[in-house]
CSV table of C-alpha atoms in Angstrom, one decimal:
chain,number,residue,atom,x,y,z
A,1,MET,CA,12.1,-192.7,206.5
A,2,LEU,CA,12.9,-196.4,206.6
A,3,LYS,CA,14.7,-197.5,209.7
A,4,ALA,CA,16.5,-200.4,208.1
A,5,LEU,CA,16.7,-202.3,204.8
A,6,PRO,CA,15.0,-205.7,204.4
A,7,ALA,CA,17.1,-208.5,205.7
A,8,GLN,CA,18.3,-209.6,202.3
A,9,PHE,CA,20.0,-206.3,201.7
A,10,LEU,CA,21.9,-206.1,205.0
A,11,ALA,CA,25.6,-206.4,205.2
A,12,SER,CA,27.3,-209.4,206.7
A,13,PRO,CA,27.8,-209.0,210.5
A,14,GLU,CA,31.4,-210.3,210.0
A,15,PRO,CA,34.0,-207.5,210.1
A,16,GLY,CA,35.3,-206.3,206.7
A,17,GLY,CA,33.0,-208.2,204.5
A,18,TRP,CA,29.6,-208.7,202.8
A,19,ARG,CA,28.0,-212.0,202.1
A,20,ARG,CA,29.8,-213.5,199.1
A,21,ARG,CA,28.6,-216.0,196.5
A,22,PRO,CA,30.7,-219.1,195.9
A,23,ARG,CA,33.6,-218.5,193.6
A,24,ARG,CA,33.8,-220.0,190.1
A,25,ARG,CA,36.7,-222.4,190.6
A,26,LEU,CA,37.6,-223.2,186.9
A,27,LEU,CA,39.3,-220.0,186.2
A,28,HIS,CA,41.2,-220.1,189.4
A,29,LEU,CA,42.5,-223.6,188.8
A,30,ILE,CA,44.1,-222.6,185.5
A,31,SER,CA,45.0,-219.0,186.4
A,32,ALA,CA,48.7,-219.6,185.9
A,33,ALA,CA,48.3,-220.6,182.3
A,34,LEU,CA,47.6,-217.3,180.6
A,35,LEU,CA,46.5,-217.5,177.0
A,36,THR,CA,49.2,-216.0,174.7
A,37,ASN,CA,48.1,-217.3,171.3
A,38,PRO,CA,45.8,-214.8,169.5
A,39,ALA,CA,44.1,-217.7,167.8
A,40,TYR,CA,42.4,-218.5,171.1
A,41,PHE,CA,40.4,-215.3,170.9
A,42,GLU,CA,37.7,-213.8,168.7
A,43,VAL,CA,37.6,-210.0,168.6
A,44,GLY,CA,34.2,-208.3,168.4
A,45,ARG,CA,33.1,-204.7,168.1
A,46,PHE,CA,35.0,-201.6,169.2
A,47,LEU,CA,33.8,-200.4,172.6
A,48,GLY,CA,35.7,-197.1,172.9
A,49,GLY,CA,38.9,-195.7,174.4
A,50,TYR,CA,40.2,-193.8,177.3
A,51,GLY,CA,43.4,-192.3,178.8
A,52,PHE,CA,44.9,-193.1,182.2
A,53,MET,CA,44.9,-191.0,185.3
A,54,ASN,CA,48.0,-191.4,187.3
A,55,ILE,CA,49.6,-189.8,190.4
A,56,THR,CA,52.6,-187.8,189.1
A,57,SER,CA,55.6,-186.4,190.8
A,58,TYR,CA,55.5,-184.4,194.0
A,59,SER,CA,55.4,-180.6,193.6
A,60,SER,CA,57.7,-178.7,196.0
A,61,SER,CA,60.3,-176.0,196.0
A,62,GLN,CA,62.9,-178.7,196.7
A,63,PHE,CA,62.5,-180.2,193.2
A,64,GLY,CA,61.4,-177.1,191.3
A,65,GLU,CA,58.7,-177.6,188.6
A,66,PRO,CA,56.7,-180.8,188.7
A,67,SER,CA,58.5,-183.5,186.7
A,68,ASN,CA,56.5,-185.9,184.6
A,69,VAL,CA,56.6,-189.7,185.0
A,70,ALA,CA,57.6,-191.2,181.7
A,71,GLY,CA,55.8,-188.5,179.8
A,72,ILE,CA,52.8,-188.2,182.0
A,73,GLN,CA,51.6,-184.6,181.8
A,74,ASP,CA,50.5,-182.5,184.7
A,75,LEU,CA,46.9,-181.3,184.6
A,76,GLY,CA,47.6,-178.1,186.4
A,77,LEU,CA,44.8,-178.3,189.0
A,78,GLY,CA,45.5,-174.8,190.3
A,79,TYR,CA,47.4,-175.6,193.5
A,80,SER,CA,50.5,-173.5,194.4
A,81,ALA,CA,53.7,-175.3,195.3
A,82,ASP,CA,53.4,-174.0,198.9
A,83,GLU,CA,49.9,-175.4,199.2
A,84,ILE,CA,50.9,-178.8,198.0
A,85,GLU,CA,54.0,-178.8,200.2
A,86,ARG,CA,52.0,-178.0,203.3
A,87,SER,CA,49.2,-180.4,202.6
A,88,ARG,CA,51.4,-183.1,201.1
A,89,VAL,CA,48.7,-184.0,198.5
A,90,GLN,CA,48.9,-185.8,195.2
A,91,ASP,CA,49.3,-184.3,191.8
A,92,ILE,CA,47.0,-186.0,189.3
A,93,GLY,CA,48.2,-186.3,185.7
A,94,GLU,CA,46.6,-187.6,182.6
A,95,GLY,CA,48.6,-190.0,180.5
A,96,GLU,CA,49.6,-189.5,176.9
A,97,VAL,CA,48.8,-193.1,176.2
A,98,THR,CA,45.2,-193.7,175.0
A,99,ILE,CA,44.1,-197.3,174.9
A,100,ARG,CA,41.2,-198.9,172.9
A,101,LEU,CA,38.7,-201.4,174.2
A,102,TYR,CA,37.0,-204.3,172.2
A,103,GLU,CA,34.6,-206.9,173.2
A,104,GLY,CA,35.3,-210.6,172.3
A,105,ARG,CA,35.4,-214.1,173.6
A,106,VAL,CA,37.7,-217.2,174.0
A,107,VAL,CA,37.1,-219.6,171.2
A,108,GLN,CA,39.5,-222.4,172.0
A,109,GLY,CA,40.7,-224.3,175.1
A,110,PRO,CA,39.2,-224.9,178.5
A,111,LEU,CA,37.9,-221.3,178.7
A,112,ARG,CA,36.0,-221.6,175.4
A,113,GLY,CA,33.0,-219.3,175.4
A,114,THR,CA,34.2,-217.0,178.1
A,115,GLN,CA,33.3,-213.4,177.3
A,116,ALA,CA,36.3,-211.0,177.2
A,117,VAL,CA,37.2,-207.4,177.0
A,118,PHE,CA,40.4,-206.5,175.1
A,119,LYS,CA,42.5,-203.7,176.3
A,120,VAL,CA,44.8,-202.5,173.4
A,121,TYR,CA,48.0,-200.5,174.0
A,122,PRO,CA,49.5,-198.7,171.0
A,123,GLY,CA,52.9,-200.3,170.1
A,124,ALA,CA,56.4,-198.8,170.1
A,125,ARG,CA,56.2,-198.7,166.3
A,126,ALA,CA,53.5,-196.1,166.6
A,127,GLY,CA,55.9,-194.0,168.8
A,128,ALA,CA,54.3,-195.2,172.0
A,129,SER,CA,57.3,-196.7,173.9
A,130,GLU,CA,55.7,-195.7,177.2
A,131,ALA,CA,52.7,-197.8,176.3
A,132,ASP,CA,54.9,-200.9,176.1
A,133,VAL,CA,56.2,-200.3,179.6
A,134,MET,CA,52.6,-199.7,180.9
A,135,ALA,CA,51.3,-202.8,179.2
A,136,LEU,CA,54.2,-205.0,180.5
A,137,ASN,CA,53.7,-203.6,184.0
A,138,GLU,CA,50.0,-204.3,184.0
A,139,LEU,CA,50.6,-207.8,182.6
A,140,ARG,CA,53.2,-208.7,185.2
A,141,THR,CA,51.1,-207.3,188.0
A,142,HIS,CA,48.1,-209.4,187.1
A,143,ALA,CA,50.2,-212.5,186.5
A,144,PHE,CA,51.8,-212.1,189.9
A,145,LEU,CA,48.4,-211.5,191.7
A,146,GLN,CA,46.9,-214.6,189.9
A,147,SER,CA,50.0,-216.8,190.4
A,148,ASP,CA,48.4,-218.5,193.4
A,149,ALA,CA,45.2,-220.1,192.2
A,150,SER,CA,43.9,-220.6,195.8
A,151,GLY,CA,44.3,-216.9,196.6
A,152,ILE,CA,42.8,-215.0,193.7
A,153,CYS,CA,40.9,-212.0,194.8
A,154,ASP,CA,37.3,-211.6,193.4
A,155,ASN,CA,37.7,-207.8,193.6
A,156,ILE,CA,40.5,-207.5,191.1
A,157,GLN,CA,39.8,-207.8,187.3
A,158,PHE,CA,40.8,-211.2,186.0
A,159,LEU,CA,43.4,-211.4,183.2
A,160,LEU,CA,42.7,-214.2,180.7
A,161,GLY,CA,45.8,-213.7,178.5
A,162,ALA,CA,47.8,-211.3,176.4
A,163,PHE,CA,49.6,-211.2,173.0
A,164,GLU,CA,51.4,-208.8,170.7
A,165,THR,CA,50.3,-208.1,167.1
A,166,SER,CA,52.6,-207.7,164.1
A,167,THR,CA,52.2,-204.0,164.4
A,168,GLY,CA,53.6,-204.0,167.9
A,169,GLU,CA,50.3,-203.4,169.7
A,170,GLN,CA,49.9,-205.1,173.1
A,171,TRP,CA,46.5,-206.8,173.6
A,172,LEU,CA,45.5,-207.7,177.2
A,173,ALA,CA,42.4,-209.9,177.4
A,174,PHE,CA,40.3,-209.6,180.6
A,175,ARG,CA,37.2,-211.6,181.6
A,176,ASP,CA,34.2,-209.5,180.9
A,177,ASP,CA,32.7,-209.0,184.4
A,178,GLY,CA,31.1,-205.7,183.6
A,179,ARG,CA,31.8,-202.6,181.4
A,180,TYR,CA,30.5,-199.9,183.6
A,181,SER,CA,32.8,-198.1,186.1
A,182,ALA,CA,32.1,-196.5,189.4
A,183,ALA,CA,32.4,-193.1,187.6
A,184,ASP,CA,29.7,-194.3,185.1
A,185,TYR,CA,27.4,-195.3,188.0
A,186,ALA,CA,27.9,-192.0,189.8
A,187,LYS,CA,27.2,-190.0,186.6
A,188,LEU,CA,24.1,-192.0,185.7
A,189,THR,CA,22.7,-191.7,189.2
A,190,SER,CA,23.3,-187.9,189.4
A,191,GLU,CA,21.7,-187.3,186.0
A,192,ARG,CA,18.7,-189.4,187.0
A,193,GLN,CA,18.2,-187.3,190.1
A,194,LEU,CA,18.3,-184.1,188.0
A,195,LYS,CA,15.6,-185.6,185.7
A,196,GLU,CA,13.5,-186.5,188.6
A,197,LYS,CA,13.6,-183.0,190.1
A,198,SER,CA,13.0,-181.3,186.7
A,199,GLY,CA,9.9,-183.4,186.2
A,200,ASP,CA,11.2,-185.4,183.3
A,201,MET,CA,10.6,-188.6,185.3
A,202,ILE,CA,7.6,-189.9,187.3
A,203,PHE,CA,7.6,-188.5,190.7
A,204,TRP,CA,8.4,-190.9,193.5
A,205,ASN,CA,6.2,-190.8,196.6
A,206,PRO,CA,8.1,-190.1,199.9
A,207,PHE,CA,8.1,-193.8,200.9
A,208,ASN,CA,9.5,-195.0,197.6
A,209,ARG,CA,12.1,-192.2,197.6
A,210,ALA,CA,13.2,-193.2,201.1
A,211,TYR,CA,13.6,-196.8,200.1
A,212,LYS,CA,15.5,-195.8,197.0
A,213,LEU,CA,17.8,-193.7,199.1
A,214,GLU,CA,18.5,-196.8,201.3
A,215,LEU,CA,19.3,-198.9,198.3
A,216,ARG,CA,21.7,-196.2,197.1
A,217,ARG,CA,23.5,-196.1,200.4
A,218,TYR,CA,23.8,-199.8,200.4
A,219,PHE,CA,25.1,-199.9,196.8
A,220,VAL,CA,27.7,-197.2,197.5
A,221,LEU,CA,29.0,-198.8,200.7
A,222,LYS,CA,29.2,-202.2,199.0
A,223,LEU,CA,31.1,-200.6,196.1
A,224,LEU,CA,33.6,-199.1,198.5
A,225,ASN,CA,33.9,-202.3,200.5
A,226,GLY,CA,34.7,-204.3,197.4
A,227,ALA,CA,37.3,-201.7,196.2
A,228,MET,CA,39.0,-201.8,199.6
A,229,CYS,CA,39.0,-205.6,199.5
A,230,GLY,CA,40.9,-205.4,196.2
A,231,LEU,CA,43.3,-202.9,197.6
A,232,VAL,CA,43.9,-204.9,200.8
A,233,HIS,CA,44.8,-207.9,198.6
A,234,MET,CA,47.2,-205.8,196.5
A,235,HIS,CA,48.9,-204.3,199.6
A,236,ASN,CA,49.2,-207.8,201.3
A,237,HIS,CA,51.0,-208.9,198.1
A,238,ASP,CA,53.4,-205.9,198.1
A,239,ARG,CA,51.7,-204.1,195.2
A,240,LEU,CA,50.4,-200.5,195.1
A,241,HIS,CA,47.6,-199.5,192.7
A,242,GLN,CA,48.7,-195.9,192.1
A,243,SER,CA,45.9,-195.1,189.8
A,244,LEU,CA,42.9,-195.6,192.1
A,245,GLY,CA,39.8,-193.6,191.2
A,246,PRO,CA,36.1,-194.0,190.2
A,247,SER,CA,37.2,-195.0,186.6
A,248,SER,CA,39.4,-197.7,187.9
A,249,VAL,CA,36.6,-199.6,189.6
A,250,VAL,CA,34.6,-201.8,187.2
A,251,LEU,CA,31.1,-203.0,188.2
A,252,ASN,CA,29.0,-205.9,187.1
A,253,THR,CA,25.8,-203.8,187.5
A,254,VAL,CA,24.8,-200.2,188.0
A,255,MET,CA,21.3,-201.0,189.0
A,256,GLU,CA,20.8,-200.2,192.7
A,257,ARG,CA,18.1,-202.7,193.2
A,258,GLU,CA,20.7,-205.4,192.2
A,259,GLY,CA,23.1,-204.2,194.9
A,260,LEU,CA,23.0,-207.6,196.6
A,261,TYR,CA,24.8,-209.0,193.5
A,262,LEU,CA,27.3,-206.2,193.1
A,263,VAL,CA,30.9,-207.2,192.7
A,264,PRO,CA,33.3,-204.2,192.3
A,265,ARG,CA,36.7,-205.0,190.8
A,266,LEU,CA,39.9,-202.9,190.6
A,267,ARG,CA,41.3,-202.5,187.1
A,268,ASP,CA,44.0,-200.3,185.4
A,269,LEU,CA,47.0,-201.7,187.1
A,270,ALA,CA,49.5,-200.2,184.5
A,271,PHE,CA,51.0,-197.9,187.2
A,272,SER,CA,51.1,-200.5,189.9
A,273,VAL,CA,54.3,-200.4,192.0
A,274,ASP,CA,56.2,-203.3,193.6
A,275,ILE,CA,56.9,-202.4,197.2
A,276,GLY,CA,58.7,-205.6,198.2
A,277,TYR,CA,61.6,-204.5,200.3
A,278,SER,CA,64.2,-205.3,197.6
A,279,SER,CA,62.2,-203.3,195.0
A,280,VAL,CA,61.4,-200.0,197.0
A,281,GLY,CA,62.8,-197.0,195.2
A,282,ALA,CA,63.0,-198.7,191.8
A,283,GLY,CA,60.6,-199.0,188.9
A,284,ALA,CA,60.3,-197.4,185.5
A,285,LEU,CA,56.9,-195.8,186.3
A,286,SER,CA,57.3,-195.0,190.0
A,287,ASP,CA,59.9,-192.2,189.9
A,288,GLY,CA,57.3,-189.7,190.9
A,289,LEU,CA,56.2,-191.7,193.9
A,290,TRP,CA,59.7,-191.9,195.3
A,291,ARG,CA,60.2,-188.2,194.7
A,292,ARG,CA,57.1,-187.4,196.7
A,293,ALA,CA,58.2,-189.8,199.3
A,294,SER,CA,61.5,-188.0,199.7
A,295,ALA,CA,59.7,-184.7,199.8
A,296,ALA,CA,57.5,-186.0,202.6
A,297,GLY,CA,60.6,-187.0,204.7
A,298,ALA,CA,60.7,-190.7,203.8
A,299,SER,CA,64.3,-191.7,203.4
A,300,THR,CA,64.7,-195.3,204.3
A,301,PRO,CA,63.2,-198.2,202.3
A,302,LEU,CA,60.8,-198.9,205.2
A,303,GLU,CA,59.7,-195.3,205.3
A,304,LYS,CA,59.3,-195.2,201.5
A,305,ARG,CA,57.2,-198.3,201.6
A,306,ALA,CA,55.0,-196.8,204.3
A,307,PHE,CA,54.6,-193.7,202.2
A,308,GLY,CA,53.6,-195.7,199.1
A,309,ILE,CA,50.9,-197.5,201.1
A,310,ALA,CA,49.7,-194.2,202.6
A,311,ASP,CA,49.6,-192.7,199.1
A,312,ASP,CA,47.2,-195.4,197.9
A,313,ILE,CA,45.1,-194.8,201.0
A,314,TYR,CA,44.9,-191.2,200.1
A,315,GLY,CA,43.7,-192.1,196.6
A,316,ALA,CA,41.1,-194.4,198.2
A,317,GLY,CA,40.0,-191.6,200.4
A,318,LEU,CA,39.4,-189.4,197.4
A,319,LEU,CA,37.4,-192.3,195.8
A,320,ALA,CA,35.3,-192.6,199.0
A,321,ALA,CA,34.7,-188.9,199.0
A,322,TYR,CA,33.7,-189.0,195.3
A,323,MET,CA,31.2,-191.9,195.9
A,324,ALA,CA,29.8,-190.2,199.0
A,325,PHE,CA,29.0,-187.0,197.1
A,326,ILE,CA,28.4,-187.4,193.3
A,327,PRO,CA,25.7,-190.1,193.4
A,328,PHE,CA,23.8,-188.2,196.1
A,329,CYS,CA,23.9,-184.8,194.3
A,330,GLU,CA,22.2,-183.7,191.1
A,331,ALA,CA,24.3,-183.5,188.0
A,332,GLY,CA,26.3,-180.3,187.8
A,333,ILE,CA,26.3,-179.6,191.5
A,334,MET,CA,29.7,-181.3,192.3
A,335,ASP,CA,32.4,-183.1,190.3
A,336,GLY,CA,35.5,-184.9,191.3
A,337,ILE,CA,38.0,-182.1,190.6
A,338,SER,CA,35.8,-179.5,192.5
A,339,LEU,CA,35.5,-181.9,195.4
A,340,GLN,CA,39.2,-182.5,195.6
A,341,ARG,CA,39.9,-178.8,195.5
A,342,LEU,CA,37.3,-178.2,198.2
A,343,PHE,CA,39.1,-180.6,200.5
A,344,GLU,CA,42.7,-179.9,199.6
A,345,SER,CA,42.9,-176.2,198.7
A,346,THR,CA,40.0,-174.5,200.4
A,347,PHE,CA,40.0,-176.5,203.7
A,348,ARG,CA,43.6,-177.8,203.7
A,349,LEU,CA,42.3,-181.3,204.4
A,350,ASP,CA,40.3,-180.2,207.5
A,351,ILE,CA,37.4,-182.6,206.7
A,352,TYR,CA,35.2,-181.5,209.6
A,353,ALA,CA,35.5,-177.8,208.5
A,354,ALA,CA,34.5,-179.0,205.0
A,355,ARG,CA,31.5,-180.7,206.6
A,356,GLU,CA,30.3,-177.4,208.0
A,357,TYR,CA,30.6,-175.8,204.6
A,358,CYS,CA,28.6,-178.6,202.9
A,359,LEU,CA,26.0,-178.5,205.7
A,360,ALA,CA,25.1,-175.0,204.7
A,361,ASP,CA,24.3,-176.0,201.1
A,362,ASP,CA,20.9,-177.8,200.8
A,363,ARG,CA,22.0,-179.3,197.4
A,364,LEU,CA,24.6,-181.4,199.3
A,365,SER,CA,22.3,-182.4,202.1
A,366,GLU,CA,22.0,-186.1,201.1
A,367,ALA,CA,25.7,-186.5,200.8
A,368,VAL,CA,26.2,-184.9,204.3
A,369,ASN,CA,23.5,-187.2,205.7
A,370,PHE,CA,25.2,-190.2,204.2
A,371,LEU,CA,28.5,-189.4,205.8
A,372,ASP,CA,26.8,-188.5,209.0
A,373,LEU,CA,25.6,-192.1,209.4
A,374,GLY,CA,26.9,-193.8,212.6
A,375,ASP,CA,27.5,-190.6,214.4
A,376,GLY,CA,29.6,-189.2,211.6
A,377,ALA,CA,31.4,-192.4,210.7
A,378,GLY,CA,31.9,-191.3,207.1
A,379,TRP,CA,33.5,-188.0,208.0
A,380,GLU,CA,35.7,-189.8,210.6
A,381,LEU,CA,37.0,-192.2,207.9
A,382,LEU,CA,37.6,-189.5,205.4
A,383,GLN,CA,39.6,-187.4,207.9
A,384,ALA,CA,41.8,-190.4,208.6
A,385,MET,CA,42.4,-191.5,205.0
A,386,LEU,CA,43.1,-187.9,203.9
A,387,HIS,CA,45.2,-186.9,206.8
A,388,PRO,CA,48.0,-184.4,205.7
A,389,ASP,CA,50.6,-186.5,207.5
A,390,TYR,CA,51.0,-189.8,205.7
A,391,ARG,CA,52.2,-191.5,208.9
A,392,LYS,CA,48.8,-191.0,210.4
A,393,ARG,CA,46.8,-192.6,207.7
A,394,PRO,CA,45.3,-196.0,208.4
A,395,MET,CA,46.3,-199.2,206.7
A,396,ALA,CA,44.0,-200.7,204.0
A,397,GLU,CA,42.9,-203.5,206.4
A,398,ALA,CA,41.9,-200.9,209.0
A,399,VAL,CA,39.8,-199.0,206.4
A,400,LEU,CA,38.1,-202.2,205.3
A,401,ASN,CA,37.1,-203.0,208.9
A,402,HIS,CA,35.9,-199.5,209.7
A,403,ARG,CA,32.2,-199.5,210.6
A,404,PHE,CA,31.4,-197.2,207.7
A,405,ILE,CA,32.9,-199.5,205.0
A,406,THR,CA,31.6,-202.7,206.6
A,407,GLY,CA,28.0,-201.4,206.3
A,408,ALA,CA,27.5,-201.5,210.1
A,409,VAL,CA,26.2,-197.9,209.9
A,410,LEU,CA,23.2,-199.2,207.9
A,411,ARG,CA,22.3,-201.7,210.6
A,412,ASN,CA,22.6,-199.0,213.3
A,413,TYR,CA,20.6,-196.5,211.3
């Protein structure tokens, strides 16, 4: 077993960060001037489509059946109202809105030649009025976060422009910094492990396997670090993500040997919530958040704001758990829903009890060993982020500076 990674793979010793490459300044200097003329863009081939995952309203006897946020449907994950009330967990819903993705590029202006990915929302004319609200919210959130050219975050997807077509569709153009998500990386990695074990791939000798495991640990920690950098930036600017998960983190590479150049970026800000003190409690897409805040005992604007931040931290905790397990397990052993049920329903968010359960399953051994780094730093962080009491969850900045997220556990390994 290797004791440490080569020097070029080690994390920065500075708290909260990895070594970063110099920023590309051109896009930052013109960030306020979003391109709104469709003639500035050239649309390429269709890339696919997907629906949104969102945190829906809080389920409790106080409010009866779970209400949907602007038509967001409950998935019915199998939790009773009492279980959710006691654990104060999130209901996850899948949106009725399905968006389309296209590749393309900018063909005019100072950004000419910039590769783009178009995100297309169906228009109100197609009976998708909710999509208009989501598109407008995402546009406004990105425009706000990019309004200060000197403070643009490298870990949030960059919006180039937006326009509406004659059919009412809303087109958002993002800089193409990668088309794979963290969920894609986890799936590819787990499937590759299954092929290796089944003999479909060349067997790695123990030394190569150990080195490969070190690269994977580095890659996952840097992914989580980048995602938390983006979340810290959003919270520092009074914005919640509210749809944080493995599919909402886009990557510029899924090759673990290229981990040094990995730049994770948050995307899918359609459900972002403004938590400025004058805006707490309002918002067309945030009704469910404030209902859950009230059910958790948050009544004042300050308490509701704190709940919203803690709610994002909970989502980030589930993301961290997903990335700690799925890439380190063979395909079919564990999935995101099963993992969430294990923590929330089976062990009622007692993460250390969940560890003992996982420890007894050899198929989960690499995930357990990963979270065990730094005398259990990973489990410690998960327990804090997934604490049943929202008041006891850490702030995003504290998570970013935790020794597990900074990569310090690799240097101490």
